[in-house]
Every structure is written in C-alpha cells, then in structure tokens.
mmCIF file of C-alpha atoms and ligand atoms in Angstrom:
data_model
loop_
_atom_site.group_PDB
_atom_site.id
_atom_site.type_symbol
_atom_site.label_atom_id
_atom_site.label_comp_id
_atom_site.label_asym_id
_atom_site.label_seq_id
_atom_site.Cartn_x
_atom_site.Cartn_y
_atom_site.Cartn_z
ATOM 1 C CA MET A 1 -28.715 24.914 -15.829
ATOM 2 C CA GLY A 2 -26.384 27.489 -17.341
ATOM 3 C CA LEU A 3 -26.053 31.214 -16.773
ATOM 4 C CA THR A 4 -26.205 33.606 -19.651
ATOM 5 C CA ILE A 5 -26.374 37.287 -20.606
ATOM 6 C CA THR A 6 -29.915 38.196 -21.650
ATOM 7 C CA GLY A 7 -29.634 41.993 -21.847
ATOM 8 C CA LEU A 8 -26.974 44.649 -22.377
ATOM 9 C CA GLY A 9 -26.972 48.418 -21.930
ATOM 10 C CA THR A 10 -24.555 51.333 -22.024
ATOM 11 C CA ALA A 11 -24.277 54.925 -20.841
ATOM 12 C CA ILE A 12 -21.848 57.264 -22.555
ATOM 13 C CA PRO A 13 -21.254 60.877 -21.479
ATOM 14 C CA GLU A 14 -21.973 63.411 -24.201
ATOM 15 C CA GLN A 15 -18.746 65.396 -24.006
ATOM 16 C CA ARG A 16 -16.039 64.200 -26.397
ATOM 17 C CA LEU A 17 -12.335 64.787 -25.780
ATOM 18 C CA THR A 18 -10.578 64.377 -29.129
ATOM 19 C CA ASN A 19 -6.879 64.027 -29.838
ATOM 20 C CA ALA A 20 -7.031 67.503 -31.387
ATOM 21 C CA ASP A 21 -8.384 68.840 -28.052
ATOM 22 C CA LEU A 22 -5.508 67.126 -26.211
ATOM 23 C CA GLU A 23 -2.953 68.686 -28.585
ATOM 24 C CA ARG A 24 -4.026 72.030 -27.123
ATOM 25 C CA MET A 25 -3.716 70.830 -23.513
ATOM 26 C CA VAL A 26 -0.493 68.771 -23.314
ATOM 27 C CA ASP A 27 2.620 68.227 -25.447
ATOM 28 C CA THR A 28 1.247 65.500 -27.721
ATOM 29 C CA SER A 29 -0.049 64.920 -31.251
ATOM 30 C CA ASP A 30 -2.939 63.121 -32.880
ATOM 31 C CA ALA A 31 -0.424 61.128 -34.944
ATOM 32 C CA TRP A 32 1.462 59.909 -31.840
ATOM 33 C CA ILE A 33 -1.711 58.938 -29.959
ATOM 34 C CA VAL A 34 -3.246 57.080 -32.916
ATOM 35 C CA GLU A 35 -0.026 55.259 -33.761
ATOM 36 C CA ARG A 36 0.879 54.302 -30.169
ATOM 37 C CA THR A 37 -2.637 53.537 -28.856
ATOM 38 C CA GLY A 38 -5.307 53.549 -31.604
ATOM 39 C CA ILE A 39 -7.397 56.037 -29.595
ATOM 40 C CA ARG A 40 -9.025 58.991 -31.421
ATOM 41 C CA GLU A 41 -11.408 60.307 -28.799
ATOM 42 C CA ARG A 42 -12.826 59.514 -25.378
ATOM 43 C CA ARG A 43 -15.841 60.703 -23.382
ATOM 44 C CA VAL A 44 -15.727 62.888 -20.276
ATOM 45 C CA ALA A 45 -18.443 62.803 -17.600
ATOM 46 C CA ALA A 46 -20.360 66.046 -17.015
ATOM 47 C CA PRO A 47 -19.982 67.611 -13.550
ATOM 48 C CA ASP A 48 -23.262 66.062 -12.388
ATOM 49 C CA GLU A 49 -22.421 62.606 -13.752
ATOM 50 C CA THR A 50 -20.752 59.992 -11.528
ATOM 51 C CA SER A 51 -19.957 56.294 -11.701
ATOM 52 C CA ALA A 52 -23.345 55.841 -9.975
ATOM 53 C CA THR A 53 -25.417 57.861 -12.459
ATOM 54 C CA LEU A 54 -23.681 56.343 -15.486
ATOM 55 C CA GLY A 55 -24.012 52.867 -13.980
ATOM 56 C CA THR A 56 -27.705 53.471 -13.265
ATOM 57 C CA ASP A 57 -28.374 54.529 -16.859
ATOM 58 C CA ALA A 58 -26.477 51.546 -18.284
ATOM 59 C CA ALA A 59 -28.282 49.152 -15.927
ATOM 60 C CA ALA A 60 -31.695 50.625 -16.827
ATOM 61 C CA ALA A 61 -30.869 50.137 -20.525
ATOM 62 C CA ALA A 62 -29.804 46.514 -19.878
ATOM 63 C CA LEU A 63 -33.054 45.826 -17.997
ATOM 64 C CA LYS A 64 -35.048 47.249 -20.891
ATOM 65 C CA ASP A 65 -33.036 45.175 -23.359
ATOM 66 C CA ALA A 66 -33.815 42.034 -21.339
ATOM 67 C CA GLY A 67 -37.496 42.962 -21.039
ATOM 68 C CA LEU A 68 -37.300 43.061 -17.234
ATOM 69 C CA THR A 69 -38.261 45.502 -14.495
ATOM 70 C CA PRO A 70 -36.198 46.405 -11.393
ATOM 71 C CA GLY A 71 -38.441 44.171 -9.258
ATOM 72 C CA ASP A 72 -37.236 41.115 -11.197
ATOM 73 C CA ILE A 73 -33.585 41.503 -10.159
ATOM 74 C CA GLY A 74 -32.156 39.369 -7.341
ATOM 75 C CA LEU A 75 -28.582 40.705 -7.119
ATOM 76 C CA LEU A 76 -26.577 43.770 -8.168
ATOM 77 C CA VAL A 77 -22.801 43.568 -8.624
ATOM 78 C CA VAL A 78 -21.001 46.774 -9.605
ATOM 79 C CA ALA A 79 -17.426 46.746 -10.894
ATOM 80 C CA THR A 80 -15.753 50.121 -10.549
ATOM 81 C CA THR A 81 -12.273 51.515 -10.011
ATOM 82 C CA THR A 82 -13.674 55.009 -9.554
ATOM 83 C CA PRO A 83 -16.380 54.728 -6.885
ATOM 84 C CA VAL A 84 -18.358 57.819 -5.946
ATOM 85 C CA GLN A 85 -16.833 57.762 -2.452
ATOM 86 C CA LEU A 86 -14.720 55.495 -0.243
ATOM 87 C CA PHE A 87 -17.887 54.067 1.306
ATOM 88 C CA PRO A 88 -20.666 53.143 1.037
ATOM 89 C CA SER A 89 -20.513 51.339 -2.265
ATOM 90 C CA THR A 90 -21.476 52.742 -5.653
ATOM 91 C CA ALA A 91 -23.768 49.707 -5.914
ATOM 92 C CA VAL A 92 -26.118 50.940 -3.184
ATOM 93 C CA ARG A 93 -26.564 54.257 -5.026
ATOM 94 C CA ILE A 94 -27.470 52.368 -8.205
ATOM 95 C CA GLN A 95 -29.761 50.049 -6.208
ATOM 96 C CA ASP A 96 -31.600 53.063 -4.798
ATOM 97 C CA ALA A 97 -31.793 54.960 -8.089
ATOM 98 C CA LEU A 98 -33.261 51.960 -9.898
ATOM 99 C CA GLY A 99 -35.490 50.887 -6.997
ATOM 100 C CA LEU A 100 -34.006 47.374 -6.846
ATOM 101 C CA ARG A 101 -34.934 45.182 -3.895
ATOM 102 C CA CYS A 102 -31.881 42.950 -3.607
ATOM 103 C CA GLY A 103 -28.328 42.699 -2.316
ATOM 104 C CA ALA A 104 -25.890 45.170 -3.853
ATOM 105 C CA PHE A 105 -22.116 45.450 -3.578
ATOM 106 C CA ASP A 106 -19.005 46.638 -5.424
ATOM 107 C CA VAL A 107 -16.242 44.511 -6.865
ATOM 108 C CA MET A 108 -12.825 46.145 -7.190
ATOM 109 C CA ALA A 109 -10.584 44.453 -9.723
ATOM 110 C CA ALA A 110 -9.738 47.479 -11.889
ATOM 111 C CA CYS A 111 -10.070 46.800 -15.628
ATOM 112 C CA SER A 112 -10.746 43.095 -14.968
ATOM 113 C CA GLY A 113 -13.701 44.109 -12.782
ATOM 114 C CA PHE A 114 -16.545 43.322 -15.152
ATOM 115 C CA VAL A 115 -15.381 39.734 -15.698
ATOM 116 C CA TYR A 116 -14.819 39.321 -11.940
ATOM 117 C CA GLY A 117 -18.341 40.690 -11.369
ATOM 118 C CA LEU A 118 -19.882 38.407 -13.972
ATOM 119 C CA VAL A 119 -18.243 35.342 -12.439
ATOM 120 C CA THR A 120 -19.263 36.461 -8.924
ATOM 121 C CA ALA A 121 -22.909 36.867 -9.930
ATOM 122 C CA ALA A 122 -22.922 33.577 -11.835
ATOM 123 C CA GLY A 123 -21.334 31.791 -8.863
ATOM 124 C CA MET A 124 -23.926 33.137 -6.427
ATOM 125 C CA MET A 125 -26.804 32.298 -8.753
ATOM 126 C CA THR A 126 -25.496 28.762 -9.220
ATOM 127 C CA ALA A 127 -25.082 28.328 -5.474
ATOM 128 C CA GLU A 128 -28.606 29.542 -4.793
ATOM 129 C CA ALA A 129 -30.104 27.304 -7.469
ATOM 130 C CA GLY A 130 -28.224 24.388 -5.897
ATOM 131 C CA LEU A 131 -29.819 25.017 -2.510
ATOM 132 C CA ALA A 132 -32.812 22.876 -3.319
ATOM 133 C CA PRO A 133 -35.243 22.654 -0.419
ATOM 134 C CA GLY A 134 -34.250 19.909 1.908
ATOM 135 C CA ARG A 135 -30.876 19.210 0.341
ATOM 136 C CA GLY A 136 -28.485 18.107 3.062
ATOM 137 C CA SER A 137 -31.129 18.202 5.771
ATOM 138 C CA ALA A 138 -33.518 15.660 7.153
ATOM 139 C CA SER A 139 -36.581 17.761 6.520
ATOM 140 C CA SER A 140 -37.464 20.267 3.821
ATOM 141 C CA GLU A 141 -40.632 21.359 5.522
ATOM 142 C CA GLY A 142 -41.021 25.051 6.145
ATOM 143 C CA ARG A 143 -38.344 26.093 3.604
ATOM 144 C CA ALA A 144 -39.252 28.637 0.963
ATOM 145 C CA PRO A 145 -38.759 27.585 -2.661
ATOM 146 C CA VAL A 146 -35.368 28.502 -4.111
ATOM 147 C CA GLU A 147 -35.352 31.813 -5.965
ATOM 148 C CA ARG A 148 -34.119 31.993 -9.538
ATOM 149 C CA ARG A 149 -34.017 35.715 -10.068
ATOM 150 C CA PRO A 150 -31.615 37.289 -12.610
ATOM 151 C CA SER A 151 -28.685 39.518 -11.617
ATOM 152 C CA LEU A 152 -27.379 42.826 -12.886
ATOM 153 C CA VAL A 153 -23.637 43.216 -13.435
ATOM 154 C CA VAL A 154 -22.451 46.764 -14.087
ATOM 155 C CA GLY A 155 -19.030 48.129 -15.103
ATOM 156 C CA THR A 156 -18.911 51.886 -14.588
ATOM 157 C CA GLU A 157 -16.073 54.414 -14.513
ATOM 158 C CA THR A 158 -15.129 58.078 -14.332
ATOM 159 C CA LEU A 159 -11.400 57.563 -14.886
ATOM 160 C CA THR A 160 -10.855 61.080 -16.236
ATOM 161 C CA ARG A 161 -11.284 62.313 -12.642
ATOM 162 C CA VAL A 162 -8.195 60.475 -11.388
ATOM 163 C CA VAL A 163 -5.938 61.291 -14.339
ATOM 164 C CA ASP A 164 -3.372 64.085 -13.881
ATOM 165 C CA PRO A 165 -4.388 66.677 -16.495
ATOM 166 C CA THR A 166 -0.714 67.584 -17.005
ATOM 167 C CA ASP A 167 0.523 64.010 -17.554
ATOM 168 C CA ARG A 168 0.501 63.354 -21.297
ATOM 169 C CA SER A 169 1.324 59.668 -20.933
ATOM 170 C CA THR A 170 -1.908 58.840 -19.044
ATOM 171 C CA ARG A 171 -4.282 61.684 -19.939
ATOM 172 C CA ILE A 172 -4.543 60.484 -23.530
ATOM 173 C CA LEU A 173 -5.593 56.971 -22.525
ATOM 174 C CA PHE A 174 -8.566 57.071 -20.217
ATOM 175 C CA GLY A 175 -12.250 57.830 -20.727
ATOM 176 C CA ASP A 176 -15.576 57.654 -18.872
ATOM 177 C CA GLY A 177 -18.598 55.423 -19.469
ATOM 178 C CA ALA A 178 -20.602 52.453 -18.269
ATOM 179 C CA GLY A 179 -21.877 49.110 -19.535
ATOM 180 C CA ALA A 180 -24.238 46.639 -17.891
ATOM 181 C CA ALA A 181 -25.447 43.089 -18.382
ATOM 182 C CA VAL A 182 -28.439 41.131 -17.124
ATOM 183 C CA VAL A 183 -27.348 37.616 -16.156
ATOM 184 C CA ASP A 184 -30.095 34.994 -16.092
ATOM 185 C CA HIS A 185 -30.529 31.235 -16.028
ATOM 186 C CA SER A 186 -30.225 29.946 -19.580
ATOM 187 C CA VAL A 187 -32.971 28.084 -21.384
ATOM 188 C CA GLU A 188 -30.603 25.285 -22.456
ATOM 189 C CA PRO A 189 -27.862 24.003 -20.126
ATOM 190 C CA ASP A 190 -25.075 24.442 -22.694
ATOM 191 C CA TRP A 191 -25.816 28.097 -23.431
ATOM 192 C CA GLY A 192 -24.087 30.869 -21.531
ATOM 193 C CA LEU A 193 -20.989 30.840 -19.368
ATOM 194 C CA LEU A 194 -18.793 27.817 -20.105
ATOM 195 C CA SER A 195 -15.606 28.598 -18.185
ATOM 196 C CA TRP A 196 -13.506 31.299 -16.617
ATOM 197 C CA ASP A 197 -10.048 32.093 -15.345
ATOM 198 C CA LEU A 198 -9.357 34.742 -12.690
ATOM 199 C CA GLY A 199 -5.898 35.831 -11.609
ATOM 200 C CA ALA A 200 -4.008 38.430 -9.614
ATOM 201 C CA ASP A 201 -0.416 39.326 -8.760
ATOM 202 C CA GLY A 202 -0.381 41.861 -5.953
ATOM 203 C CA SER A 203 3.409 42.204 -6.107
ATOM 204 C CA LEU A 204 2.771 44.467 -9.121
ATOM 205 C CA VAL A 205 0.653 47.114 -7.365
ATOM 206 C CA SER A 206 3.138 49.881 -8.149
ATOM 207 C CA LEU A 207 2.782 49.414 -11.938
ATOM 208 C CA LEU A 208 -0.600 51.125 -11.942
ATOM 209 C CA GLU A 209 -2.183 52.775 -8.918
ATOM 210 C CA VAL A 210 -3.458 55.878 -7.255
ATOM 211 C CA PRO A 211 -0.857 55.853 -4.442
ATOM 212 C CA PRO A 212 -2.326 56.121 -0.910
ATOM 213 C CA GLY A 213 -3.074 59.753 -0.027
ATOM 214 C CA GLU A 214 -2.545 60.951 -3.590
ATOM 215 C CA ARG A 215 -5.041 62.204 -6.111
ATOM 216 C CA TRP A 216 -3.765 61.093 -9.513
ATOM 217 C CA LEU A 217 -3.179 57.745 -11.138
ATOM 218 C CA ARG A 218 0.434 56.671 -11.772
ATOM 219 C CA MET A 219 1.398 54.094 -14.356
ATOM 220 C CA GLU A 220 4.505 52.384 -15.676
ATOM 221 C CA GLY A 221 3.039 52.094 -19.150
ATOM 222 C CA LYS A 222 5.721 50.016 -20.838
ATOM 223 C CA GLU A 223 5.747 47.359 -18.114
ATOM 224 C CA VAL A 224 1.941 47.217 -17.949
ATOM 225 C CA PHE A 225 1.913 46.770 -21.734
ATOM 226 C CA ARG A 226 4.431 43.925 -21.653
ATOM 227 C CA ARG A 227 2.692 42.048 -18.857
ATOM 228 C CA ALA A 228 -0.803 42.720 -20.244
ATOM 229 C CA VAL A 229 -0.005 40.872 -23.447
ATOM 230 C CA ARG A 230 1.384 37.922 -21.516
ATOM 231 C CA VAL A 231 -1.470 37.589 -18.981
ATOM 232 C CA VAL A 232 -4.258 38.009 -21.534
ATOM 233 C CA VAL A 233 -2.721 35.334 -23.765
ATOM 234 C CA GLU A 234 -2.225 32.944 -20.817
ATOM 235 C CA SER A 235 -5.579 33.597 -19.172
ATOM 236 C CA SER A 236 -7.508 33.310 -22.446
ATOM 237 C CA SER A 237 -5.776 29.999 -23.167
ATOM 238 C CA VAL A 238 -6.662 28.664 -19.712
ATOM 239 C CA ALA A 239 -10.327 29.692 -20.072
ATOM 240 C CA LEU A 240 -10.521 28.167 -23.563
ATOM 241 C CA GLU A 241 -8.933 24.937 -22.380
ATOM 242 C CA LYS A 242 -11.382 24.698 -19.471
ATOM 243 C CA ALA A 243 -14.233 25.081 -21.975
ATOM 244 C CA GLY A 244 -12.706 22.368 -24.170
ATOM 245 C CA MET A 245 -12.168 24.866 -26.987
ATOM 246 C CA LYS A 246 -9.388 26.122 -29.226
ATOM 247 C CA PRO A 247 -8.773 29.662 -30.534
ATOM 248 C CA ASP A 248 -10.288 28.543 -33.856
ATOM 249 C CA ASP A 249 -13.598 27.921 -32.092
ATOM 250 C CA VAL A 250 -13.865 31.552 -30.965
ATOM 251 C CA ASP A 251 -16.397 33.484 -33.054
ATOM 252 C CA LEU A 252 -15.981 36.757 -31.195
ATOM 253 C CA PHE A 253 -13.095 37.954 -29.015
ATOM 254 C CA VAL A 254 -13.934 40.901 -26.776
ATOM 255 C CA PRO A 255 -10.730 42.046 -25.069
ATOM 256 C CA HIS A 256 -10.338 44.913 -22.589
ATOM 257 C CA GLN A 257 -9.946 48.074 -24.650
ATOM 258 C CA ALA A 258 -6.681 49.643 -23.457
ATOM 259 C CA ASN A 259 -4.402 49.922 -26.473
ATOM 260 C CA VAL A 260 -4.881 48.556 -29.997
ATOM 261 C CA ARG A 261 -1.246 47.423 -30.036
ATOM 262 C CA ILE A 262 -1.925 45.232 -26.981
ATOM 263 C CA ILE A 263 -5.002 43.779 -28.710
ATOM 264 C CA ASP A 264 -3.078 43.152 -31.959
ATOM 265 C CA ALA A 265 -0.202 41.462 -30.101
ATOM 266 C CA VAL A 266 -2.623 39.256 -28.142
ATOM 267 C CA CYS A 267 -4.590 38.290 -31.272
ATOM 268 C CA SER A 268 -1.507 37.306 -33.211
ATOM 269 C CA ARG A 269 -0.159 35.239 -30.293
ATOM 270 C CA ILE A 270 -3.437 33.441 -29.551
ATOM 271 C CA GLY A 271 -4.253 33.089 -33.240
ATOM 272 C CA ILE A 272 -7.559 34.968 -33.441
ATOM 273 C CA PRO A 273 -7.935 37.131 -36.566
ATOM 274 C CA SER A 274 -8.867 40.801 -36.249
ATOM 275 C CA GLU A 275 -12.205 40.249 -38.079
ATOM 276 C CA ARG A 276 -13.303 38.198 -35.086
ATOM 277 C CA THR A 277 -12.124 40.776 -32.534
ATOM 278 C CA VAL A 278 -14.114 43.729 -31.212
ATOM 279 C CA VAL A 279 -12.227 47.054 -31.089
ATOM 280 C CA ASN A 280 -13.980 50.275 -30.096
ATOM 281 C CA LEU A 281 -11.237 52.012 -28.119
ATOM 282 C CA ASP A 282 -10.803 54.506 -30.969
ATOM 283 C CA ARG A 283 -14.039 56.152 -29.744
ATOM 284 C CA TYR A 284 -13.901 55.630 -25.968
ATOM 285 C CA GLY A 285 -10.279 55.148 -24.918
ATOM 286 C CA ASN A 286 -9.709 52.958 -21.891
ATOM 287 C CA THR A 287 -12.872 52.875 -19.763
ATOM 288 C CA SER A 288 -11.502 50.239 -17.367
ATOM 289 C CA ALA A 289 -14.274 48.038 -15.905
ATOM 290 C CA ALA A 290 -16.773 49.490 -18.404
ATOM 291 C CA SER A 291 -14.784 48.555 -21.496
ATOM 292 C CA ILE A 292 -15.841 44.912 -21.943
ATOM 293 C CA PRO A 293 -19.609 45.410 -21.385
ATOM 294 C CA LEU A 294 -19.473 48.481 -23.657
ATOM 295 C CA ALA A 295 -17.795 46.466 -26.397
ATOM 296 C CA LEU A 296 -20.182 43.518 -25.892
ATOM 297 C CA ALA A 297 -23.210 45.830 -26.157
ATOM 298 C CA GLU A 298 -21.882 47.381 -29.354
ATOM 299 C CA ALA A 299 -21.189 43.972 -30.847
ATOM 300 C CA ALA A 300 -24.743 42.852 -30.044
ATOM 301 C CA GLU A 301 -26.157 46.024 -31.556
ATOM 302 C CA ASP A 302 -24.055 45.523 -34.701
ATOM 303 C CA GLY A 303 -25.565 42.066 -35.157
ATOM 304 C CA ARG A 304 -22.374 40.231 -34.225
ATOM 305 C CA LEU A 305 -24.083 38.345 -31.379
ATOM 306 C CA THR A 306 -27.245 36.701 -32.613
ATOM 307 C CA GLY A 307 -26.995 33.354 -30.879
ATOM 308 C CA GLY A 308 -24.725 30.335 -30.928
ATOM 309 C CA GLU A 309 -21.475 32.317 -31.105
ATOM 310 C CA VAL A 310 -18.573 31.293 -28.894
ATOM 311 C CA VAL A 311 -17.449 34.491 -27.171
ATOM 312 C CA LEU A 312 -14.146 34.991 -25.352
ATOM 313 C CA ILE A 313 -13.846 38.008 -23.042
ATOM 314 C CA SER A 314 -10.563 38.893 -21.378
ATOM 315 C CA GLY A 315 -9.447 41.793 -19.216
ATOM 316 C CA PHE A 316 -6.338 42.909 -17.339
ATOM 317 C CA GLY A 317 -5.556 45.868 -15.175
ATOM 318 C CA ALA A 318 -4.238 47.409 -11.988
ATOM 319 C CA GLY A 319 -3.338 44.961 -9.280
ATOM 320 C CA MET A 320 -2.299 43.391 -11.494
ATOM 321 C CA THR A 321 -5.474 41.471 -12.061
ATOM 322 C CA TRP A 322 -6.653 39.519 -15.050
ATOM 323 C CA ALA A 323 -9.826 37.642 -15.917
ATOM 324 C CA SER A 324 -11.184 35.728 -18.895
ATOM 325 C CA ALA A 325 -14.418 33.907 -19.622
ATOM 326 C CA VAL A 326 -15.838 31.809 -22.443
ATOM 327 C CA MET A 327 -19.556 31.939 -23.243
ATOM 328 C CA ARG A 328 -21.840 30.450 -25.839
ATOM 329 C CA TRP A 329 -24.215 33.279 -26.708
ATOM 330 C CA GLU A 330 -27.836 32.328 -26.131
ATOM 331 C CA PRO A 331 -30.231 33.203 -28.955
ATOM 332 C CA ARG A 332 -33.062 35.556 -28.088
ATOM 333 C CA PRO A 333 -36.433 33.801 -27.889
HETATM 334 O O1 LIG B 1 -6.096 49.048 -18.322
HETATM 335 C C1 LIG B 1 -4.709 48.930 -18.174
HETATM 336 C C2 LIG B 1 -4.156 50.278 -18.369
HETATM 337 N N1 LIG B 1 -2.936 50.518 -18.957
HETATM 338 C C3 LIG B 1 -2.466 50.112 -20.143
HETATM 339 O O2 LIG B 1 -2.938 49.250 -20.800
HETATM 340 C C4 LIG B 1 -1.273 50.862 -20.637
HETATM 341 C C5 LIG B 1 -0.278 50.014 -21.336
HETATM 342 N N2 LIG B 1 0.767 50.820 -21.907
HETATM 343 C C6 LIG B 1 0.611 51.553 -23.041
HETATM 344 O O3 LIG B 1 -0.477 51.563 -23.615
HETATM 345 C C7 LIG B 1 1.793 52.283 -23.594
HETATM 346 O O4 LIG B 1 2.943 51.949 -22.854
HETATM 347 C C8 LIG B 1 1.636 53.828 -23.614
HETATM 348 C C9 LIG B 1 0.596 54.204 -24.651
HETATM 349 C C10 LIG B 1 1.226 54.325 -22.250
HETATM 350 C C11 LIG B 1 2.951 54.483 -24.009
HETATM 351 O O5 LIG B 1 3.393 53.979 -25.253
HETATM 352 P P1 LIG B 1 4.895 53.479 -25.437
HETATM 353 O O6 LIG B 1 4.993 53.065 -26.835
HETATM 354 O O7 LIG B 1 5.152 52.458 -24.377
HETATM 355 O O8 LIG B 1 5.689 54.801 -25.217
HETATM 356 P P2 LIG B 1 6.814 55.150 -24.145
HETATM 357 O O9 LIG B 1 6.197 55.303 -22.778
HETATM 358 O O10 LIG B 1 7.967 54.236 -24.288
HETATM 359 O O11 LIG B 1 7.234 56.543 -24.665
HETATM 360 C C12 LIG B 1 7.917 56.724 -25.912
HETATM 361 C C13 LIG B 1 8.180 58.201 -26.091
HETATM 362 C C14 LIG B 1 8.821 58.856 -24.892
HETATM 363 O O12 LIG B 1 9.714 59.838 -25.333
HETATM 364 P P3 LIG B 1 11.299 59.559 -25.383
HETATM 365 O O13 LIG B 1 11.661 59.193 -23.975
HETATM 366 O O14 LIG B 1 11.450 58.414 -26.351
HETATM 367 O O15 LIG B 1 11.829 60.856 -25.849
HETATM 368 C C15 LIG B 1 7.660 59.516 -24.190
HETATM 369 O O16 LIG B 1 8.042 60.637 -23.432
HETATM 370 O O17 LIG B 1 6.936 58.874 -26.304
HETATM 371 C C16 LIG B 1 6.815 59.939 -25.368
HETATM 372 N N3 LIG B 1 5.400 60.100 -25.013
HETATM 373 C C17 LIG B 1 4.576 60.852 -25.745
HETATM 374 N N4 LIG B 1 4.760 61.587 -26.856
HETATM 375 C C18 LIG B 1 3.703 62.244 -27.362
HETATM 376 C C19 LIG B 1 4.715 59.543 -23.997
HETATM 377 N N5 LIG B 1 3.425 59.945 -24.037
HETATM 378 C C20 LIG B 1 3.334 60.762 -25.121
HETATM 379 C C21 LIG B 1 2.269 61.473 -25.690
HETATM 380 N N6 LIG B 1 2.495 62.191 -26.802
HETATM 381 N N7 LIG B 1 1.013 61.442 -25.154
#
C-alpha cells in the first residue's frame, strides 16, 4: 500500500513587506531585488503569531481539506527552523492547540525540513502497517489490530524574527508562513510517494546559520546559491532514477522557493520547462520549511494537481541539507 497526500492547507500572515517598504529600511531597490531574486513581497508574522500558531492554522486547513477531524490523526511531524523555543517542540504546541491524540515531534532540516518530515511520516506509517499481528512471533493472540491512521506533516516558519533588520543581503529574502499536508494510505498501491533522496553535508554549517549564542542569521549567499543548484539537480536526478522516471515524466516540479535564478538554473540543467514548475516566491519570499507545502497547496488550488500527475519536490538549505521526493498524485474520490 502506498502513502499519499490527501489534504493541504496554508496559513499566511496578513502583513505584507514589499520591496518598496524595504527601500525605505535598507540600502536596496525594487529593481535589484526583483532581478537578483524574483521576490516582490513577503509576509511578516504579527506579534501574537508564532511558528506554532501558523502551523496550527495550516494543519487545521489541511485536515478540513482532507475531510478529517483531529481525532483521526495518528502522528504529527513539524518541520521548522524557527521553533517557538529551544524546548519543548513546536509540535507539542500544535498538538495541544488542535486537540490531537498522537505522537508529536519536530524535524530540523532547515529548508529541506518538509520533505524530511514527509519521508519520516511515510516511513513510520509503512513500518506500522508492516507490523501485522503475529508477524515474527509464534503467537498473535492478544495483539491489537495494526492502526492505519493518517499523519499530519507541517512546515512552519517565522524567519523574519532571525533576520538582522540592518542586513540588506538577507532581509530581502525571508518571509513567514506555514503549509501542511495530511499523509494517508493510498487507495491504489502505485499512487503517492514513489521515491525519495535525503542528503546532508555538515561540513558546510558556516554557509548559513544562526551562530551559537547569536541572534541573527548569517549567510554566504553566493556559495549557498552555487551549491544549491548542484545539490537540487543531483538529488532530483537520484529521486527520479529511484522512481524509474526521467525529467520528461515530471508533470509538476515544486522546488524550494529561495531565488528564481536558482530555480531557473535547476530547471534548465534537469530539463524541466518553466510551465511545469511552480514559482510563488514573488509573493512570499523564502519561507524555508514552509515553502514546498505552500507551493503544493497553491498548485492544488490552481487546478494543477487533479490526479495522476507525477510530482517532483526538492528542497535545500542550511546544514547543508537537501531532500527530494517523487509522487504520483492521487485523484480525489
Ligand atoms: O533556503 C536557502 C537560503 N538561501 C539561499 O538560497 C540564498 C542563495 N543566494 C542568493 O540568493 C544570492 O546569492 C543573493 C540574492 C543572496 C545575493 O545575490 P548575488 O547575485 O549573489 O549578489 P552578491 O552577494 O554577489 O552581491 C552583488 C552586489 C554586491 O555589491 P558589490 O560588492 O558588487 O558592490 C552586494 O553588496 O549586490 C550588493 N547587494 C545588494 N544591492 C542592493 C547585496 N544585497 C543587496 C541588496 N540590494 N539587497
């Protein structure tokens, strides 16, 4: 049995920070930002909004989209780079706010976090489904039937709170928001997640980090850019190969939304045309772990995911980490 996304939801703060606003705050220009990044505006969380409240709203919307209630959910995985506090996890706040009765934990893989979270949830659901009563033991008596409850995977961020307001090179890039997906057992075995590739290179921590004891994010933008293109191309190719597919088979490419020049470079190297690629960073900037579920939700809403499409998602970020997955979108019943 496969694992598939059956519901998507988003939560976007109301406050917009446009390039024109930034022109008044740091030494930059709308023309420079649009040309170098493709970003026109991003959202900024209100003082009472956190990665937990945004994540809760996105998760509630995903549940509604899937036609489920909190009691149906068997696992909550939250990907965030900007947790509410060092501990406990942001996931337990979302679990409480939604009234979920299940395990809940955070995954930290920066902008690759949503794909890491998706794979984690899918792996745990597959493992549980494989624990058929009695398997590997002499007697199955007394064992409860295996549960097949869906999971919630949330990507949620308040990146604007870790960006130095005086640093023009990073302030222009990041935005706040959340996206969530319900992951469930698919109706047909060949729908849903087909393959994935996860990677990390911890020798590159200093390229993008909030250094220990410091408040603001630091980034070597040029080097991140260069490596991002390379790892997304490589990781996407590995995931496609594992799924037995070629770039031509991809109906929809949903890359991490960091910089339109990175997306363009990746598309031309892999050989996926821009018409088959989702870009929404012009309106949200880089929302890290939230960017892929946000883009997936928008694509579904725009009618680009109706069922049967081969979807490639691929993220990269601080760590460095990278993660790609190939899915065949399951049609709604
Ligand atoms: O999720 C992963 C997160 N990170 C990324 O994906 C970031 C990847 N990197 C990038 O997107 C790009 O490297 C940036 C958008 C951050 C920078 O673009 P760039 O084309 O690599 O510019 P640069 O850093 O080489 O800077 C070029 C010039 C510099 O001036 P000089 O030295 O040529 O006089 C910068 O000082 O542009 C200047 N500059 C700016 N000018 C106006 C840097 N930031 C700005 C700005 N406005 N906001």
